[in-house]
PDB file of C-alpha atoms in Angstrom:
ATOM      1  CA  ARG A 136      30.324  15.117   1.463  1.00  0.00           C
ATOM      2  CA  LYS A 137      26.797  15.962   0.360  1.00  0.00           C
ATOM      3  CA  GLU A 138      26.360  17.591  -3.024  1.00  0.00           C
ATOM      4  CA  VAL A 139      24.470  20.555  -1.537  1.00  0.00           C
ATOM      5  CA  GLU A 140      24.798  21.614   2.082  1.00  0.00           C
ATOM      6  CA  GLN A 141      22.768  24.072   4.123  1.00  0.00           C
ATOM      7  CA  ASP A 142      22.564  25.090   7.756  1.00  0.00           C
ATOM      8  CA  PRO A 143      19.295  23.491   8.938  1.00  0.00           C
ATOM      9  CA  GLY A 144      18.589  26.292  11.448  1.00  0.00           C
ATOM     10  CA  PRO A 145      16.106  27.131  12.732  1.00  0.00           C
ATOM     11  CA  PHE A 146      16.662  30.819  12.328  1.00  0.00           C
ATOM     12  CA  ASN A 147      14.343  32.597  14.770  1.00  0.00           C
ATOM     13  CA  VAL A 148      14.048  36.284  13.915  1.00  0.00           C
ATOM     14  CA  PRO A 149      11.651  39.121  14.794  1.00  0.00           C
ATOM     15  CA  GLU A 150       9.454  40.762  12.205  1.00  0.00           C
ATOM     16  CA  GLY A 151      11.342  43.395  10.260  1.00  0.00           C
ATOM     17  CA  ALA A 152      14.713  41.725  10.683  1.00  0.00           C
ATOM     18  CA  THR A 153      17.156  40.958   7.897  1.00  0.00           C
ATOM     19  CA  VAL A 154      18.251  37.338   7.652  1.00  0.00           C
ATOM     20  CA  ALA A 155      20.689  35.560   5.351  1.00  0.00           C
ATOM     21  CA  PHE A 156      21.118  31.913   4.425  1.00  0.00           C
ATOM     22  CA  ASN A 157      24.075  30.292   2.716  1.00  0.00           C
ATOM     23  CA  CYS A 158      24.375  27.103   0.762  1.00  0.00           C
ATOM     24  CA  THR A 159      27.503  25.349  -0.557  1.00  0.00           C
ATOM     25  CA  TYR A 160      27.721  22.931  -3.457  1.00  0.00           C
ATOM     26  CA  SER A 161      30.302  20.350  -4.465  1.00  0.00           C
ATOM     27  CA  ASN A 162      30.368  20.410  -8.262  1.00  0.00           C
ATOM     28  CA  SER A 163      32.174  23.384  -9.741  1.00  0.00           C
ATOM     29  CA  ALA A 164      30.641  22.650 -13.166  1.00  0.00           C
ATOM     30  CA  SER A 165      27.080  23.100 -11.904  1.00  0.00           C
ATOM     31  CA  GLN A 166      24.827  24.819 -14.417  1.00  0.00           C
ATOM     32  CA  SER A 167      22.108  26.631 -12.560  1.00  0.00           C
ATOM     33  CA  PHE A 168      20.971  27.466  -9.075  1.00  0.00           C
ATOM     34  CA  PHE A 169      17.694  28.126  -7.326  1.00  0.00           C
ATOM     35  CA  TRP A 170      16.020  28.839  -4.042  1.00  0.00           C
ATOM     36  CA  TYR A 171      12.750  27.046  -3.365  1.00  0.00           C
ATOM     37  CA  ARG A 172      10.382  27.683  -0.505  1.00  0.00           C
ATOM     38  CA  GLN A 173       8.562  24.846   1.241  1.00  0.00           C
ATOM     39  CA  ASP A 174       5.774  25.461   3.723  1.00  0.00           C
ATOM     40  CA  CYS A 175       5.006  22.838   6.349  1.00  0.00           C
ATOM     41  CA  ARG A 176       3.436  19.736   4.769  1.00  0.00           C
ATOM     42  CA  LYS A 177       3.350  21.396   1.342  1.00  0.00           C
ATOM     43  CA  GLU A 178       5.289  20.921  -1.878  1.00  0.00           C
ATOM     44  CA  PRO A 179       8.346  23.047  -2.754  1.00  0.00           C
ATOM     45  CA  LYS A 180       7.737  26.129  -4.881  1.00  0.00           C
ATOM     46  CA  LEU A 181      10.274  28.192  -6.778  1.00  0.00           C
ATOM     47  CA  LEU A 182      11.222  31.365  -4.947  1.00  0.00           C
ATOM     48  CA  MET A 183      13.870  32.605  -7.334  1.00  0.00           C
ATOM     49  CA  SER A 184      16.624  31.570  -9.679  1.00  0.00           C
ATOM     50  CA  VAL A 185      20.168  32.634  -8.850  1.00  0.00           C
ATOM     51  CA  TYR A 186      22.177  34.310 -11.584  1.00  0.00           C
ATOM     52  CA  SER A 187      25.904  34.954 -11.749  1.00  0.00           C
ATOM     53  CA  SER A 188      25.304  38.685 -11.579  1.00  0.00           C
ATOM     54  CA  GLY A 189      23.030  38.327  -8.576  1.00  0.00           C
ATOM     55  CA  ASN A 190      19.340  39.102  -8.631  1.00  0.00           C
ATOM     56  CA  GLU A 191      16.742  40.813  -6.531  1.00  0.00           C
ATOM     57  CA  ASP A 192      12.999  40.338  -6.238  1.00  0.00           C
ATOM     58  CA  GLY A 193      11.413  42.735  -3.806  1.00  0.00           C
ATOM     59  CA  ARG A 194      12.716  41.933  -0.333  1.00  0.00           C
ATOM     60  CA  PHE A 195      14.680  38.917  -1.557  1.00  0.00           C
ATOM     61  CA  THR A 196      18.223  39.019  -2.939  1.00  0.00           C
ATOM     62  CA  ALA A 197      20.149  36.005  -4.214  1.00  0.00           C
ATOM     63  CA  GLN A 198      23.870  35.869  -4.886  1.00  0.00           C
ATOM     64  CA  LEU A 199      26.134  33.279  -6.502  1.00  0.00           C
ATOM     65  CA  ASN A 200      29.845  32.928  -5.812  1.00  0.00           C
ATOM     66  CA  ARG A 201      31.214  30.372  -8.277  1.00  0.00           C
ATOM     67  CA  ALA A 202      34.797  30.671  -7.050  1.00  0.00           C
ATOM     68  CA  SER A 203      33.817  29.651  -3.534  1.00  0.00           C
ATOM     69  CA  GLN A 204      30.910  27.473  -4.670  1.00  0.00           C
ATOM     70  CA  TYR A 205      28.233  29.007  -2.529  1.00  0.00           C
ATOM     71  CA  ILE A 206      24.853  30.631  -2.948  1.00  0.00           C
ATOM     72  CA  SER A 207      23.182  33.042  -0.594  1.00  0.00           C
ATOM     73  CA  LEU A 208      19.671  34.308   0.027  1.00  0.00           C
ATOM     74  CA  LEU A 209      19.017  37.554   1.850  1.00  0.00           C
ATOM     75  CA  ILE A 210      15.565  38.446   3.152  1.00  0.00           C
ATOM     76  CA  ARG A 211      14.988  42.028   4.240  1.00  0.00           C
ATOM     77  CA  ASP A 212      12.144  43.315   6.406  1.00  0.00           C
ATOM     78  CA  SER A 213      11.021  39.796   7.354  1.00  0.00           C
ATOM     79  CA  LYS A 214       7.287  39.120   7.489  1.00  0.00           C
ATOM     80  CA  LEU A 215       5.441  36.496   9.499  1.00  0.00           C
ATOM     81  CA  SER A 216       4.482  34.939   6.169  1.00  0.00           C
ATOM     82  CA  ASP A 217       8.154  34.327   5.353  1.00  0.00           C
ATOM     83  CA  SER A 218       8.204  31.526   7.945  1.00  0.00           C
ATOM     84  CA  ALA A 219       9.014  28.399   5.947  1.00  0.00           C
ATOM     85  CA  THR A 220      11.867  26.107   4.975  1.00  0.00           C
ATOM     86  CA  TYR A 221      14.137  27.428   2.248  1.00  0.00           C
ATOM     87  CA  LEU A 222      15.677  24.818  -0.031  1.00  0.00           C
ATOM     88  CA  CYS A 223      18.834  25.431  -2.023  1.00  0.00           C
ATOM     89  CA  VAL A 224      18.779  23.605  -5.362  1.00  0.00           C
ATOM     90  CA  VAL A 225      21.687  23.079  -7.741  1.00  0.00           C
ATOM     91  CA  ASN A 226      21.472  21.683 -11.258  1.00  0.00           C
ATOM     92  CA  MET A 227      24.508  19.474 -11.817  1.00  0.00           C
ATOM     93  CA  GLY A 228      23.304  18.032 -15.113  1.00  0.00           C
ATOM     94  CA  LYS A 229      25.300  17.978 -18.313  1.00  0.00           C
ATOM     95  CA  TYR A 230      24.425  18.909 -21.862  1.00  0.00           C
ATOM     96  CA  ASN A 231      20.660  19.184 -22.176  1.00  0.00           C
ATOM     97  CA  PHE A 232      19.785  17.055 -19.147  1.00  0.00           C
ATOM     98  CA  ASN A 233      18.866  18.409 -15.763  1.00  0.00           C
ATOM     99  CA  LYS A 234      20.016  16.767 -12.550  1.00  0.00           C
ATOM    100  CA  PHE A 235      18.786  18.647  -9.535  1.00  0.00           C
ATOM    101  CA  TYR A 236      20.253  18.260  -6.062  1.00  0.00           C
ATOM    102  CA  PHE A 237      18.434  19.695  -3.080  1.00  0.00           C
ATOM    103  CA  GLY A 238      19.901  20.819   0.203  1.00  0.00           C
ATOM    104  CA  SER A 239      18.209  19.679   3.390  1.00  0.00           C
ATOM    105  CA  GLY A 240      16.658  23.108   3.835  1.00  0.00           C
ATOM    106  CA  THR A 241      17.000  25.992   6.276  1.00  0.00           C
ATOM    107  CA  LYS A 242      14.037  26.600   8.550  1.00  0.00           C
ATOM    108  CA  LEU A 243      13.038  30.207   9.191  1.00  0.00           C
ATOM    109  CA  ASN A 244      10.681  31.273  11.976  1.00  0.00           C
ATOM    110  CA  VAL A 245       9.636  34.932  11.928  1.00  0.00           C
ATOM    111  CA  LYS A 246       8.092  35.972  15.226  1.00  0.00           C
ATOM    112  CA  PRO A 247       5.900  38.990  16.084  1.00  0.00           C
TER     113      PRO A 247
ATOM    114  CA  GLU B 190      -2.964  26.014 -16.260  1.00  0.00           C
ATOM    115  CA  ALA B 191      -3.662  22.881 -14.209  1.00  0.00           C
ATOM    116  CA  GLY B 192      -0.860  21.837 -11.887  1.00  0.00           C
ATOM    117  CA  VAL B 193       0.805  18.482 -11.311  1.00  0.00           C
ATOM    118  CA  ALA B 194      -1.700  15.978  -9.969  1.00  0.00           C
ATOM    119  CA  GLN B 195      -0.824  13.112  -7.663  1.00  0.00           C
ATOM    120  CA  SER B 196      -2.813  10.370  -5.983  1.00  0.00           C
ATOM    121  CA  PRO B 197      -3.371   9.130  -3.434  1.00  0.00           C
ATOM    122  CA  ARG B 198      -2.522  11.957  -1.047  1.00  0.00           C
ATOM    123  CA  TYR B 199      -2.003   9.609   1.891  1.00  0.00           C
ATOM    124  CA  LYS B 200      -1.283   5.909   2.180  1.00  0.00           C
ATOM    125  CA  ILE B 201      -0.689   3.682   5.180  1.00  0.00           C
ATOM    126  CA  ILE B 202       0.541   0.143   4.623  1.00  0.00           C
ATOM    127  CA  GLU B 203       2.310  -2.577   6.534  1.00  0.00           C
ATOM    128  CA  LYS B 204       5.885  -3.566   5.750  1.00  0.00           C
ATOM    129  CA  ARG B 205       6.268  -6.089   2.956  1.00  0.00           C
ATOM    130  CA  GLN B 206       3.078  -4.853   1.276  1.00  0.00           C
ATOM    131  CA  SER B 207       3.055  -3.208  -2.134  1.00  0.00           C
ATOM    132  CA  VAL B 208       1.984   0.311  -3.007  1.00  0.00           C
ATOM    133  CA  ALA B 209       1.679   2.411  -6.148  1.00  0.00           C
ATOM    134  CA  PHE B 210       1.570   6.155  -6.686  1.00  0.00           C
ATOM    135  CA  TRP B 211       0.268   8.009  -9.710  1.00  0.00           C
ATOM    136  CA  CYS B 212       1.321  11.319 -11.233  1.00  0.00           C
ATOM    137  CA  ASN B 213      -0.123  13.426 -14.037  1.00  0.00           C
ATOM    138  CA  PRO B 214       2.309  16.202 -15.015  1.00  0.00           C
ATOM    139  CA  ILE B 215       1.454  19.583 -16.458  1.00  0.00           C
ATOM    140  CA  SER B 216       0.324  19.271 -20.053  1.00  0.00           C
ATOM    141  CA  GLY B 217       3.215  19.638 -22.470  1.00  0.00           C
ATOM    142  CA  HIS B 218       5.941  19.043 -19.892  1.00  0.00           C
ATOM    143  CA  ALA B 219       8.285  16.432 -21.322  1.00  0.00           C
ATOM    144  CA  THR B 220      10.399  15.908 -18.206  1.00  0.00           C
ATOM    145  CA  LEU B 221       8.967  14.171 -15.157  1.00  0.00           C
ATOM    146  CA  TYR B 222      10.721  13.592 -11.849  1.00  0.00           C
ATOM    147  CA  TRP B 223       9.953  11.403  -8.838  1.00  0.00           C
ATOM    148  CA  TYR B 224      11.492  12.514  -5.552  1.00  0.00           C
ATOM    149  CA  GLN B 225      11.523  10.969  -2.089  1.00  0.00           C
ATOM    150  CA  GLN B 226      11.465  13.412   0.817  1.00  0.00           C
ATOM    151  CA  ILE B 227      12.126  11.970   4.245  1.00  0.00           C
ATOM    152  CA  LEU B 228      11.103  14.129   7.208  1.00  0.00           C
ATOM    153  CA  GLY B 229      13.713  16.801   7.904  1.00  0.00           C
ATOM    154  CA  GLN B 230      15.546  16.267   4.622  1.00  0.00           C
ATOM    155  CA  GLY B 231      15.434  17.784   1.182  1.00  0.00           C
ATOM    156  CA  PRO B 232      13.878  15.919  -1.745  1.00  0.00           C
ATOM    157  CA  LYS B 233      16.061  13.191  -3.240  1.00  0.00           C
ATOM    158  CA  LEU B 234      15.682  12.336  -6.926  1.00  0.00           C
ATOM    159  CA  LEU B 235      14.608   8.736  -7.500  1.00  0.00           C
ATOM    160  CA  ILE B 236      14.010   8.721 -11.244  1.00  0.00           C
ATOM    161  CA  GLN B 237      13.751  11.179 -14.111  1.00  0.00           C
ATOM    162  CA  PHE B 238      11.939  10.650 -17.404  1.00  0.00           C
ATOM    163  CA  GLN B 239      12.211  12.599 -20.611  1.00  0.00           C
ATOM    164  CA  ASN B 240       9.076  11.791 -22.553  1.00  0.00           C
ATOM    165  CA  ASN B 241       8.734   8.035 -21.933  1.00  0.00           C
ATOM    166  CA  GLY B 242      12.462   7.301 -21.597  1.00  0.00           C
ATOM    167  CA  VAL B 243      14.456   7.086 -18.378  1.00  0.00           C
ATOM    168  CA  VAL B 244      17.348   9.580 -18.270  1.00  0.00           C
ATOM    169  CA  ASP B 245      18.420   9.031 -14.650  1.00  0.00           C
ATOM    170  CA  ASP B 246      17.540   6.279 -12.192  1.00  0.00           C
ATOM    171  CA  SER B 247      20.877   6.089 -10.418  1.00  0.00           C
ATOM    172  CA  GLN B 248      19.332   6.626  -6.976  1.00  0.00           C
ATOM    173  CA  LEU B 249      16.334   4.342  -7.430  1.00  0.00           C
ATOM    174  CA  PRO B 250      16.508   1.210  -5.217  1.00  0.00           C
ATOM    175  CA  LYS B 251      15.763  -1.077  -8.108  1.00  0.00           C
ATOM    176  CA  ASP B 252      15.342  -4.202  -6.006  1.00  0.00           C
ATOM    177  CA  ARG B 253      12.061  -2.812  -4.677  1.00  0.00           C
ATOM    178  CA  PHE B 254      11.178   0.370  -6.579  1.00  0.00           C
ATOM    179  CA  SER B 255       9.993   0.583 -10.159  1.00  0.00           C
ATOM    180  CA  ALA B 256       8.528   3.350 -12.267  1.00  0.00           C
ATOM    181  CA  GLU B 257       7.110   3.753 -15.713  1.00  0.00           C
ATOM    182  CA  ARG B 258       5.814   6.522 -17.895  1.00  0.00           C
ATOM    183  CA  LEU B 259       3.846   4.950 -20.669  1.00  0.00           C
ATOM    184  CA  LYS B 260       2.999   7.222 -23.619  1.00  0.00           C
ATOM    185  CA  GLY B 261       5.164   9.957 -22.128  1.00  0.00           C
ATOM    186  CA  VAL B 262       2.416  11.469 -20.006  1.00  0.00           C
ATOM    187  CA  ASP B 263       1.220   9.880 -16.743  1.00  0.00           C
ATOM    188  CA  SER B 264       3.639   8.023 -14.523  1.00  0.00           C
ATOM    189  CA  THR B 265       3.393   5.432 -11.769  1.00  0.00           C
ATOM    190  CA  LEU B 266       5.915   4.650  -9.044  1.00  0.00           C
ATOM    191  CA  LYS B 267       5.682   1.290  -7.282  1.00  0.00           C
ATOM    192  CA  ILE B 268       7.275  -0.094  -4.159  1.00  0.00           C
ATOM    193  CA  GLN B 269       7.263  -3.845  -3.702  1.00  0.00           C
ATOM    194  CA  PRO B 270       7.819  -4.894  -0.927  1.00  0.00           C
ATOM    195  CA  ALA B 271       7.795  -1.813   1.286  1.00  0.00           C
ATOM    196  CA  LYS B 272      10.181  -1.350   4.205  1.00  0.00           C
ATOM    197  CA  LEU B 273       9.831   0.850   7.271  1.00  0.00           C
ATOM    198  CA  GLU B 274      12.474   3.235   5.914  1.00  0.00           C
ATOM    199  CA  ASP B 275      10.317   3.929   2.854  1.00  0.00           C
ATOM    200  CA  SER B 276       8.071   6.119   4.998  1.00  0.00           C
ATOM    201  CA  ALA B 277       8.333   9.503   3.313  1.00  0.00           C
ATOM    202  CA  VAL B 278       6.572  11.949   1.035  1.00  0.00           C
ATOM    203  CA  TYR B 279       6.829  11.019  -2.628  1.00  0.00           C
ATOM    204  CA  LEU B 280       6.837  14.112  -4.792  1.00  0.00           C
ATOM    205  CA  CYS B 281       6.275  14.221  -8.517  1.00  0.00           C
ATOM    206  CA  ALA B 282       7.509  17.222 -10.497  1.00  0.00           C
ATOM    207  CA  SER B 283       7.559  18.209 -14.146  1.00  0.00           C
ATOM    208  CA  SER B 284       9.334  20.740 -16.322  1.00  0.00           C
ATOM    209  CA  ARG B 285       9.514  21.728 -19.967  1.00  0.00           C
ATOM    210  CA  LEU B 286      12.044  19.979 -22.193  1.00  0.00           C
ATOM    211  CA  GLY B 287      15.391  21.728 -22.227  1.00  0.00           C
ATOM    212  CA  ASP B 288      14.287  24.196 -19.585  1.00  0.00           C
ATOM    213  CA  SER B 289      16.876  24.218 -16.818  1.00  0.00           C
ATOM    214  CA  ASN B 290      14.732  26.391 -14.672  1.00  0.00           C
ATOM    215  CA  GLU B 291      11.513  25.797 -12.859  1.00  0.00           C
ATOM    216  CA  GLN B 292      10.214  22.455 -11.712  1.00  0.00           C
ATOM    217  CA  PHE B 293       6.554  22.335 -10.791  1.00  0.00           C
ATOM    218  CA  PHE B 294       5.728  19.990  -7.938  1.00  0.00           C
ATOM    219  CA  GLY B 295       2.580  18.072  -7.163  1.00  0.00           C
ATOM    220  CA  PRO B 296       1.190  17.967  -3.616  1.00  0.00           C
ATOM    221  CA  GLY B 297       2.917  14.668  -2.891  1.00  0.00           C
ATOM    222  CA  THR B 298       1.852  11.315  -1.486  1.00  0.00           C
ATOM    223  CA  ARG B 299       2.573  10.809   2.192  1.00  0.00           C
ATOM    224  CA  LEU B 300       3.443   7.146   2.766  1.00  0.00           C
ATOM    225  CA  THR B 301       3.552   5.561   6.200  1.00  0.00           C
ATOM    226  CA  VAL B 302       4.906   2.030   6.478  1.00  0.00           C
ATOM    227  CA  LEU B 303       4.034   0.282   9.752  1.00  0.00           C
TER     228      LEU B 303
END
């Protein structure tokens, strides 16, 4: 089993749609969680961290369910510019050391 | 603030040749990561430095890959000899010491092994 698993998609949605991605992770002791965005042939960039209480940034909402070991990302009112691959990242390091595991990414295509 | 710099951006070599990549992290970032990203997959950690010491190289194919970070700043990653399956993007990232949050990535080096 992979440490972090995501549905690769693609998710093809019209502009204005709401879309949700899930990600599961294997290590129940994982410290921290993130969603990164990666545009085609570009480097990953942090979209948002995922907190236990859930967090929202504009049209983006991230949730963490530790009991079920999954993370979700909800995008409301999708824009063409949201088309990208969304990477789920889990820090499974111990003590003061980070050890980041990436999912394979979920591809989103927002169409006019 | 200047970002993570990497060079070269592209490299094409034949199998069994050697290649080296260079990374200059963001100033003041003690932790440096090298990732391999194969097409269609997420980045996979190869090696992680904290200052000039290795903290994790468990997924580095040590028979052909090596990396160093002299003086705790710049880093080089070398492959010798290269195999076809090494074709990938090699990403360098850095983060502040003790910060479990954001990694900043460089633009990557796209390696093609023929």
